[in-house]
């Protein structure tokens, strides 16, 4: 608070329900952090996603964003 004596924090909870495993796999494959994954890892992930879809009807992803507003 040395520079900004008034700081507000706003939370924006959100979620995403994925119903298309192939779209989810395309997204996962496009991520830089998965660039070195072997094909068997992708097959494992896809099997797990399909099983989740079978059990739940979708893949629920909880996400959140925050906004800091600082003023003098």
Coordinates of N, CA and C in Angstrom, one line a residue:
X1 N 0.8 -1.2 0.0 CA 0.0 0.0 0.0 C 0.9 1.3 0.0
X2 N 2.1 1.1 -0.2 CA 3.0 2.2 -0.2 C 2.7 3.1 -1.4
X3 N 2.4 2.5 -2.5 CA 2.2 3.3 -3.8 C 0.7 3.5 -4.0
X4 N -0.2 2.6 -3.6 CA -1.6 2.7 -3.9 C -2.3 2.5 -2.6
X5 N -2.8 3.5 -1.9 CA -3.5 3.3 -0.6 C -4.8 2.6 -0.7
X6 N -5.4 2.7 -1.9 CA -6.8 2.1 -2.1 C -6.7 1.0 -3.2
X7 N -6.9 -0.2 -2.7 CA -6.8 -1.4 -3.6 C -8.1 -2.2 -3.4
X8 N -8.7 -2.5 -4.5 CA -9.9 -3.3 -4.5 C -9.6 -4.6 -5.3
X9 N -10.2 -5.7 -4.8 CA -10.1 -7.0 -5.5 C -11.5 -7.5 -5.8
X10 N -11.7 -7.8 -7.1 CA -13.0 -8.3 -7.5 C -12.8 -9.7 -8.1
X11 N -13.6 -10.6 -7.6 CA -13.5 -12.0 -8.1 C -14.6 -12.3 -9.1
X12 N -14.2 -13.0 -10.1 CA -15.1 -13.4 -11.2 C -15.1 -14.9 -11.4
X13 N -15.8 -15.7 -10.6 CA -15.8 -17.1 -10.8 C -16.5 -17.5 -12.1
X14 N -16.1 -18.6 -12.7 CA -16.7 -19.0 -13.9 C -16.4 -20.5 -14.1
X15 N -17.1 -21.1 -15.1 CA -16.8 -22.5 -15.4 C -17.1 -22.7 -16.9
X16 N -16.7 -23.9 -17.3 CA -16.8 -24.3 -18.7 C -17.2 -25.7 -18.7
X17 N -18.2 -26.1 -19.5 CA -18.6 -27.5 -19.6 C -18.3 -27.9 -21.0
X18 N -17.4 -28.8 -21.1 CA -16.9 -29.3 -22.4 C -17.7 -30.6 -22.8
X19 N -18.2 -30.6 -24.0 CA -19.0 -31.8 -24.4 C -18.4 -32.4 -25.7
X20 N -17.2 -31.9 -26.1 CA -16.6 -32.5 -27.3 C -15.1 -32.8 -27.0
X21 N -14.9 -34.1 -26.9 CA -13.6 -34.6 -26.5 C -12.5 -34.3 -27.6
X22 N -12.9 -34.4 -28.8 CA -12.0 -34.1 -29.9 C -11.6 -32.6 -29.9
X23 N -12.5 -31.7 -29.6 CA -12.1 -30.3 -29.5 C -11.1 -30.1 -28.3
X24 N -11.4 -30.8 -27.2 CA -10.6 -30.7 -26.0 C -9.2 -31.2 -26.3
X25 N -9.1 -32.3 -27.0 CA -7.8 -32.9 -27.4 C -7.1 -32.0 -28.3
X26 N -7.7 -31.4 -29.3 CA -7.1 -30.4 -30.2 C -6.5 -29.3 -29.4
X27 N -7.2 -28.8 -28.4 CA -6.7 -27.7 -27.5 C -5.5 -28.2 -26.8
X28 N -5.6 -29.4 -26.1 CA -4.4 -29.9 -25.4 C -3.2 -30.1 -26.2
X29 N -3.4 -30.6 -27.5 CA -2.3 -30.8 -28.4 C -1.6 -29.5 -28.8
X30 N -2.4 -28.4 -28.8 CA -1.9 -27.1 -29.3 C -1.1 -26.4 -28.2
X31 N -1.1 -26.9 -26.9 CA -0.5 -26.2 -25.8 C 1.0 -26.4 -25.9
X32 N 1.8 -25.4 -25.7 CA 3.3 -25.5 -25.7 C 3.7 -26.4 -24.6
X33 N 3.0 -26.5 -23.5 CA 3.5 -27.4 -22.4 C 3.3 -28.9 -22.7
X34 N 2.6 -29.2 -23.8 CA 2.5 -30.6 -24.2 C 3.3 -31.0 -25.4
X35 N 4.1 -30.1 -25.9 CA 4.9 -30.3 -27.1 C 5.7 -31.5 -27.1
X36 N 6.2 -31.9 -25.9 CA 7.2 -33.0 -25.9 C 6.5 -34.3 -25.4
X37 N 5.1 -34.3 -25.3 CA 4.4 -35.5 -24.9 C 4.5 -36.5 -26.0
X38 N 4.6 -37.8 -25.6 CA 4.6 -38.9 -26.6 C 3.1 -39.2 -26.9
X39 N 2.9 -39.9 -28.0 CA 1.5 -40.2 -28.4 C 0.8 -41.0 -27.4
X40 N 1.5 -41.9 -26.7 CA 0.8 -42.7 -25.7 C 0.2 -41.8 -24.6
X41 N 0.8 -40.7 -24.2 CA 0.3 -39.8 -23.2 C -1.0 -39.2 -23.7
X42 N -1.0 -38.7 -25.0 CA -2.2 -38.2 -25.5 C -3.4 -39.2 -25.6
X43 N -3.0 -40.4 -25.9 CA -4.1 -41.5 -25.9 C -4.6 -41.7 -24.5
X44 N -3.7 -41.7 -23.5 CA -4.2 -41.8 -22.1 C -5.1 -40.7 -21.7
X45 N -4.7 -39.5 -22.0 CA -5.6 -38.3 -21.7 C -6.9 -38.4 -22.4
X46 N -6.9 -38.8 -23.6 CA -8.2 -39.0 -24.4 C -9.1 -40.0 -23.8
X47 N -8.5 -41.2 -23.4 CA -9.3 -42.2 -22.7 C -9.9 -41.7 -21.4
X48 N -9.1 -41.0 -20.6 CA -9.6 -40.4 -19.4 C -10.8 -39.4 -19.6
X49 N -10.6 -38.6 -20.6 CA -11.6 -37.6 -20.9 C -12.9 -38.3 -21.4
X50 N -12.8 -39.3 -22.2 CA -14.0 -40.0 -22.7 C -14.7 -40.7 -21.5
X51 N -13.9 -41.3 -20.6 CA -14.5 -41.9 -19.4 C -15.3 -40.9 -18.6
X52 N -14.7 -39.7 -18.4 CA -15.3 -38.7 -17.7 C -16.6 -38.3 -18.3
X53 N -16.6 -38.1 -19.7 CA -17.8 -37.8 -20.4 C -18.9 -38.9 -20.3
X54 N -18.4 -40.1 -20.3 CA -19.4 -41.2 -20.2 C -20.1 -41.2 -18.8
X55 N -19.3 -40.9 -17.8 CA -19.8 -40.9 -16.4 C -20.7 -39.7 -16.1
X56 N -20.2 -38.5 -16.6 CA -20.8 -37.2 -16.2 C -21.6 -36.5 -17.3
X57 N -21.4 -36.9 -18.5 CA -22.1 -36.2 -19.6 C -21.4 -35.0 -20.2
X58 N -20.4 -34.5 -19.4 CA -19.6 -33.4 -19.8 C -18.3 -33.4 -19.0
X59 N -17.4 -32.5 -19.4 CA -16.2 -32.3 -18.6 C -16.3 -30.9 -18.0
X60 N -16.4 -30.8 -16.7 CA -16.6 -29.6 -16.0 C -15.2 -29.0 -15.6
X61 N -15.0 -27.8 -16.0 CA -13.7 -27.1 -15.7 C -14.1 -25.8 -15.0
X62 N -13.6 -25.7 -13.8 CA -13.8 -24.5 -13.0 C -12.7 -23.6 -13.2
X63 N -13.0 -22.3 -13.4 CA -12.0 -21.3 -13.6 C -12.4 -20.0 -12.9
X64 N -11.5 -19.2 -12.7 CA -11.8 -17.9 -12.1 C -10.8 -16.8 -12.6
X65 N -11.3 -15.6 -12.5 CA -10.4 -14.5 -12.9 C -10.6 -13.5 -11.7
X66 N -9.6 -12.6 -11.6 CA -9.6 -11.6 -10.6 C -9.2 -10.3 -11.2
X67 N -9.7 -9.2 -10.7 CA -9.4 -7.8 -11.1 C -8.9 -7.0 -9.9
X68 N -7.7 -6.4 -10.0 CA -7.2 -5.5 -9.0 C -7.5 -4.1 -9.5
X69 N -8.1 -3.3 -8.7 CA -8.2 -1.9 -9.0 C -7.5 -1.0 -8.0
X70 N -6.5 -0.3 -8.4 CA -5.7 0.4 -7.4 C -5.7 1.9 -7.8
X71 N -5.8 2.7 -6.8 CA -5.9 4.2 -7.0 C -5.2 4.9 -5.8
X72 N -4.9 6.1 -6.1 CA -4.2 7.0 -5.1 C -5.2 7.9 -4.5

